[in-house]
Short mmCIF file of C-alpha atoms in Angstrom, two decimals:
data_model
loop_
_atom_site.label_atom_id
_atom_site.label_comp_id
_atom_site.label_asym_id
_atom_site.label_seq_id
_atom_site.Cartn_x
_atom_site.Cartn_y
_atom_site.Cartn_z
CA MET A 1 24.47 -32.15 24.41
CA ASN A 2 25.51 -31.81 20.78
CA SER A 3 26.31 -28.40 19.37
CA PRO A 4 23.40 -27.72 16.96
CA ASN A 5 25.66 -25.72 14.67
CA PRO A 6 29.34 -26.71 14.47
CA MET A 7 30.37 -23.23 13.30
CA GLU A 8 31.15 -20.74 16.07
CA VAL A 9 31.36 -17.02 15.26
CA GLU A 10 32.78 -14.89 18.06
CA LEU A 11 34.67 -11.72 18.82
CA LYS A 12 37.27 -11.87 21.60
CA LEU A 13 38.25 -8.73 23.51
CA ALA A 14 41.00 -8.58 26.14
CA LEU A 15 40.62 -6.25 29.11
CA PRO A 16 43.03 -4.28 31.32
CA PRO A 17 42.64 -4.62 35.11
CA THR A 18 40.05 -1.81 35.17
CA GLY A 19 38.03 -3.37 32.35
CA PRO A 20 35.70 -5.81 34.18
CA ASN A 21 34.27 -3.15 36.50
CA ALA A 22 33.81 -0.75 33.60
CA LEU A 23 31.98 -3.47 31.70
CA ARG A 24 29.65 -4.29 34.59
CA ARG A 25 28.61 -0.62 34.73
CA HIS A 26 27.69 -0.50 31.04
CA PRO A 27 23.99 0.31 30.43
CA LEU A 28 23.65 -2.61 27.98
CA LEU A 29 24.30 -5.06 30.80
CA ALA A 30 21.83 -3.32 33.09
CA ASP A 31 19.18 -3.74 30.40
CA ALA A 32 20.02 -7.46 30.16
CA SER A 33 20.23 -8.06 33.91
CA SER A 34 17.37 -10.58 33.89
CA SER A 35 19.51 -12.94 31.78
CA ALA A 36 22.67 -12.57 33.91
CA ARG A 37 24.28 -15.82 34.98
CA GLN A 38 27.42 -16.75 36.91
CA GLN A 39 29.32 -20.03 36.57
CA THR A 40 32.64 -21.53 37.63
CA LEU A 41 34.38 -23.45 34.86
CA THR A 42 37.29 -25.88 35.17
CA ASN A 43 38.86 -27.08 31.94
CA THR A 44 41.53 -29.61 31.07
CA TYR A 45 43.13 -29.59 27.61
CA PHE A 46 44.65 -32.64 25.96
CA ASP A 47 47.38 -33.19 23.38
CA THR A 48 50.06 -35.69 22.44
CA PRO A 49 53.61 -35.42 23.86
CA GLN A 50 54.65 -34.03 20.47
CA SER A 51 51.86 -31.37 20.52
CA ASP A 52 50.26 -32.81 17.37
CA LEU A 53 46.87 -31.22 18.06
CA ALA A 54 48.41 -27.79 18.62
CA LYS A 55 50.39 -28.14 15.39
CA ALA A 56 47.16 -28.99 13.57
CA HIS A 57 45.42 -26.00 15.23
CA VAL A 58 42.92 -28.25 17.00
CA ALA A 59 41.92 -27.85 20.66
CA LEU A 60 40.45 -30.69 22.73
CA ARG A 61 39.17 -30.11 26.24
CA ILE A 62 37.00 -31.54 28.99
CA ARG A 63 34.98 -28.92 30.86
CA GLN A 64 33.20 -29.28 34.19
CA VAL A 65 30.41 -26.76 34.78
CA ASP A 66 27.07 -26.81 36.61
CA GLY A 67 27.41 -30.51 37.45
CA GLN A 68 27.95 -31.43 33.82
CA VAL A 69 31.04 -32.79 32.09
CA LEU A 70 31.42 -31.66 28.48
CA GLN A 71 33.92 -32.67 25.82
CA THR A 72 34.72 -30.04 23.20
CA VAL A 73 36.75 -29.95 20.00
CA LYS A 74 37.54 -26.66 18.26
CA THR A 75 39.50 -25.89 15.13
CA ALA A 76 41.56 -22.75 14.56
CA GLY A 77 39.65 -19.52 14.10
CA GLN A 78 39.68 -17.90 10.68
CA GLY A 79 39.64 -14.12 10.82
CA GLY A 80 41.46 -11.33 12.62
CA GLY A 81 41.07 -8.26 14.74
CA GLY A 82 39.42 -10.42 17.40
CA LEU A 83 36.77 -11.94 15.10
CA SER A 84 36.93 -15.67 14.38
CA HIS A 85 34.88 -18.30 12.57
CA ARG A 86 35.72 -21.84 13.62
CA ASP A 87 34.26 -25.33 13.77
CA GLU A 88 33.16 -26.57 17.18
CA TRP A 89 31.72 -29.85 18.46
CA GLU A 90 30.55 -30.26 22.06
CA TRP A 91 28.71 -33.05 23.85
CA ALA A 92 28.06 -34.31 27.37
CA ILE A 93 30.11 -37.23 28.68
CA ALA A 94 29.73 -39.43 31.76
CA GLY A 95 32.95 -38.45 33.56
CA PRO A 96 36.34 -36.78 33.24
CA GLN A 97 37.70 -39.37 30.77
CA LEU A 98 37.91 -38.73 27.05
CA ASP A 99 35.17 -40.17 24.82
CA PHE A 100 37.44 -41.70 22.19
CA ASP A 101 34.62 -43.33 20.21
CA ARG A 102 32.86 -40.05 19.41
CA LEU A 103 36.16 -38.25 18.99
CA ALA A 104 37.20 -40.64 16.24
CA THR A 105 34.12 -39.74 14.17
CA LEU A 106 34.85 -36.01 13.96
CA PRO A 107 36.42 -34.49 10.81
CA PRO A 108 39.65 -33.28 12.47
CA PHE A 109 40.42 -36.88 13.52
CA GLN A 110 39.77 -38.58 10.19
CA GLY A 111 43.41 -38.41 9.09
CA GLU A 112 46.74 -38.54 10.90
CA LEU A 113 45.32 -37.24 14.19
CA GLY A 114 42.94 -40.19 14.34
CA ARG A 115 45.90 -42.52 14.73
CA MET A 116 47.20 -40.60 17.75
CA LEU A 117 44.19 -40.83 20.08
CA GLU A 118 45.84 -43.23 22.51
CA ALA A 119 48.73 -40.78 23.00
CA LEU A 120 46.48 -37.97 24.25
CA ALA A 121 47.18 -36.72 27.77
CA PRO A 122 46.40 -33.60 29.85
CA THR A 123 48.66 -30.66 29.00
CA LEU A 124 47.18 -27.52 30.57
CA SER A 125 44.18 -26.21 32.46
CA THR A 126 42.09 -23.07 32.53
CA ASN A 127 40.05 -22.17 35.58
CA PHE A 128 37.83 -19.12 35.60
CA SER A 129 34.58 -17.55 36.66
CA ARG A 130 32.17 -16.68 33.88
CA HIS A 131 29.49 -14.01 33.94
CA SER A 132 27.16 -14.11 30.94
CA TRP A 133 24.38 -11.95 29.54
CA GLN A 134 22.03 -12.52 26.59
CA LEU A 135 21.81 -9.41 24.42
CA ILE A 136 18.85 -9.49 22.05
CA ASP A 137 18.23 -6.69 19.56
CA THR A 138 14.81 -6.69 17.91
CA SER A 139 15.30 -3.29 16.27
CA ASN A 140 16.81 -4.78 13.10
CA HIS A 141 15.08 -6.99 10.56
CA HIS A 142 16.93 -10.19 11.56
CA HIS A 143 16.58 -9.87 15.37
CA SER A 144 20.15 -10.50 16.51
CA HIS A 145 21.06 -12.49 19.60
CA VAL A 146 24.58 -12.21 21.05
CA GLU A 147 25.84 -13.91 24.18
CA LEU A 148 28.32 -11.73 26.07
CA VAL A 149 30.57 -13.53 28.53
CA LEU A 150 33.15 -12.08 30.89
CA ASP A 151 35.83 -14.59 31.89
CA GLU A 152 38.20 -13.95 34.82
CA GLY A 153 40.73 -16.50 36.04
CA GLU A 154 43.99 -18.07 34.95
CA ILE A 155 45.70 -20.45 32.55
CA ILE A 156 48.01 -23.01 34.18
CA SER A 157 50.62 -24.87 32.17
CA GLY A 158 53.26 -26.66 34.22
CA ASP A 159 55.05 -24.07 36.32
CA TYR A 160 53.66 -21.19 34.27
CA ARG A 161 50.52 -19.16 34.86
CA THR A 162 48.88 -16.22 33.14
CA THR A 163 45.72 -14.20 33.69
CA ILE A 164 42.41 -14.59 31.91
CA ARG A 165 40.52 -11.30 31.71
CA GLU A 166 38.45 -11.17 28.55
CA ILE A 167 35.09 -10.67 26.89
CA GLU A 168 33.73 -13.09 24.31
CA LEU A 169 30.84 -12.02 22.11
CA GLU A 170 29.30 -15.10 20.48
CA LEU A 171 26.78 -14.77 17.68
CA LYS A 172 23.75 -16.94 18.45
CA SER A 173 21.63 -15.51 15.63
CA GLY A 174 22.00 -12.59 13.27
CA GLU A 175 24.92 -11.32 11.21
CA PRO A 176 28.64 -10.84 12.02
CA ASP A 177 28.11 -7.09 11.70
CA ASP A 178 26.00 -7.34 14.86
CA LEU A 179 29.13 -8.39 16.76
CA TRP A 180 31.12 -5.44 15.43
CA GLY A 181 28.34 -3.00 16.32
CA LEU A 182 28.02 -4.36 19.84
CA ALA A 183 31.80 -4.35 20.38
CA LEU A 184 32.03 -0.71 19.29
CA THR A 185 29.20 0.23 21.65
CA LEU A 186 31.07 -1.42 24.53
CA ALA A 187 34.41 0.14 23.50
CA GLU A 188 33.01 3.64 23.83
CA GLN A 189 32.89 3.15 27.63
CA VAL A 190 35.13 0.13 28.34
CA PRO A 191 38.90 0.05 27.66
CA LEU A 192 39.55 -3.08 25.61
CA ARG A 193 41.58 -4.53 22.77
CA PRO A 194 40.76 -7.25 20.25
CA SER A 195 42.58 -10.52 20.87
CA ASP A 196 43.34 -13.22 18.29
CA SER A 197 44.61 -15.84 20.77
CA SER A 198 42.36 -18.57 22.16
CA LYS A 199 42.87 -19.86 25.69
CA ALA A 200 44.29 -23.10 24.28
CA PHE A 201 46.72 -21.23 22.01
CA ARG A 202 47.83 -19.07 24.93
CA GLY A 203 48.35 -22.11 27.16
CA ASN A 204 50.38 -23.94 24.52
CA ALA A 205 52.60 -20.90 23.92
CA LEU A 206 53.01 -20.50 27.68
CA SER A 207 54.15 -24.10 28.12
CA ARG A 208 56.71 -23.74 25.32
CA GLN A 209 57.65 -20.18 26.34
CA HIS A 210 57.51 -19.40 22.63
CA TRP A 211 55.12 -16.97 20.96
CA PRO A 212 55.55 -17.11 17.16
CA LEU A 213 54.37 -14.14 15.10
CA PRO A 214 53.19 -14.53 11.51
CA ASP A 215 54.75 -12.74 8.56
CA ALA A 216 52.70 -9.83 7.24
CA ASN A 217 52.25 -8.13 3.89
CA THR A 218 48.72 -6.74 3.65
CA PRO A 219 47.13 -4.22 6.07
CA ALA A 220 44.94 -6.97 7.55
CA GLU A 221 48.00 -9.16 8.12
CA TRP A 222 49.89 -6.33 9.86
CA LEU A 223 46.89 -5.74 12.10
CA HIS A 224 46.75 -9.46 12.95
CA ARG A 225 50.49 -9.49 13.70
CA ALA A 226 50.13 -6.47 16.00
CA THR A 227 47.20 -8.10 17.82
CA LEU A 228 49.11 -11.36 18.37
CA ALA A 229 52.20 -9.46 19.50
CA LEU A 230 50.17 -7.67 22.18
CA ASP A 231 48.67 -11.00 23.29
CA ALA A 232 52.21 -12.41 23.49
CA TYR A 233 53.50 -9.42 25.46
CA HIS A 234 50.82 -9.72 28.15
CA ASP A 235 51.46 -13.46 28.59
CA SER A 236 55.27 -13.43 28.28
CA HIS A 237 56.02 -10.01 29.84
CA GLN A 238 58.85 -9.75 27.32
CA PRO A 239 59.29 -6.10 26.17
CA SER A 240 60.33 -7.24 22.70
CA TYR A 241 56.73 -8.25 21.93
CA LEU A 242 55.42 -4.80 22.84
CA GLN A 243 58.04 -3.37 20.51
CA GLN A 244 56.90 -5.80 17.81
CA ALA A 245 53.30 -4.67 18.30
CA HIS A 246 54.27 -1.00 17.90
CA ALA A 247 56.34 -1.80 14.81
CA ALA A 248 53.45 -3.72 13.23
CA LEU A 249 51.03 -0.86 13.95
CA GLN A 250 53.44 1.57 12.31
CA GLN A 251 53.72 -0.68 9.25
CA LEU A 252 49.94 -0.80 9.10
CA ALA A 253 49.60 3.00 9.24
CA GLN A 254 52.19 3.46 6.48
CA HIS A 255 50.94 0.70 4.19
CA PRO A 256 50.20 1.93 0.66
CA ALA A 257 47.22 -0.41 0.35
CA LEU A 258 45.50 1.02 3.44
CA PRO A 259 42.54 3.17 2.30
CA ALA A 260 43.33 6.85 2.89
CA GLU A 261 40.27 7.36 5.09
CA LEU A 262 41.57 4.67 7.49
CA THR A 263 45.05 6.14 7.87
CA PRO A 264 44.09 8.50 10.77
CA LEU A 265 42.64 5.55 12.72
CA ALA A 266 45.80 3.48 12.22
CA THR A 267 48.17 6.37 12.93
CA ALA A 268 46.53 7.02 16.32
CA LEU A 269 46.84 3.43 17.56
CA PRO A 270 50.42 3.35 18.98
CA GLN A 271 49.77 6.45 21.10
CA ALA A 272 46.53 4.94 22.41
CA LEU A 273 48.44 2.18 24.25
CA ASP A 274 50.06 3.01 27.58
CA ASP A 275 53.62 2.06 28.56
CA HIS A 276 52.36 -1.33 29.79
CA GLY A 277 50.59 -2.16 26.53
CA GLN A 278 47.15 -1.53 28.01
CA PRO A 279 44.48 0.05 25.80
CA SER A 280 42.73 3.35 26.25
CA ILE A 281 39.16 3.96 25.10
CA ALA A 282 40.54 5.42 21.86
CA TYR A 283 42.55 2.25 21.14
CA GLY A 284 39.54 -0.04 21.29
CA VAL A 285 37.28 2.24 19.25
CA ASN A 286 39.89 2.93 16.56
CA LEU A 287 41.12 -0.64 16.22
CA LEU A 288 37.62 -2.14 16.10
CA SER A 289 36.57 0.39 13.45
CA LEU A 290 39.70 -0.40 11.47
CA SER A 291 39.31 -4.17 11.88
CA HIS A 292 35.72 -4.05 10.71
CA ARG A 293 36.57 -2.10 7.59
CA LEU A 294 39.48 -4.38 6.73
CA ALA A 295 37.29 -7.45 7.29
CA LEU A 296 34.70 -6.04 4.88
CA GLN A 297 37.43 -5.20 2.38
CA SER A 298 38.78 -8.78 2.55
CA ALA A 299 35.28 -10.25 2.10
CA LEU A 300 34.70 -8.17 -1.04
CA SER A 301 38.12 -8.77 -2.63
#
């Protein structure tokens, strides 16, 4: 099973403990109930002992689902505020052993990584239940199709574990704006927050017990730093990361390059998080609106 299009466009949204039930009650999911599907996914990720794939921002996994075994390679997502564009290759394999021959033909393994294939070994696992719905909108001229998945489970890396509780909106057809519109519709009734950390990235940080944050200068970079800091806080439970998230949000609100009409949205964000870093309805709506505008601004600059 080859991915027909190696480019994946998705929006990732993390949920508080109350989020999954709120999502299931959303009218959009009731309308799409005929497409609802439940699966159990077990995933093993591979890397070298020196974490060469993680350093190159490449994820390699074997997934077992519905009696199939799939091998997947993903590159790092480009974007922010939960939205990412990234290359992805996926195909069926006979069993739970890596298909080195096909792996060696893929672009990420044409250089230095291609010489490290024999050093690959399991490093972490993610096990979760997945509920999915197909959301098709024929009201616009391009007839958008978005797959909404709700993942609930855990990431296991050595002696460390952390919770998976997230929505992924993947664009099957249409425009990226369709993802933003759908996310905002969900956020009006479901507490959520954009997340910029993949499951593989989270697992690698968990195993190292190190969550690096990028430097920031522009409003979009401060927003990305705040989003990663919140991801880090919920996986590390270290209060310093929540403090870093608040500081980044304050820098964003005060940034001279932030358009004046977006300042009220940014200013309201720190107060829309509770003491445990969990989002209110206002947080999701404001941050998604802000992220979308900054993404458009970046695309036009």
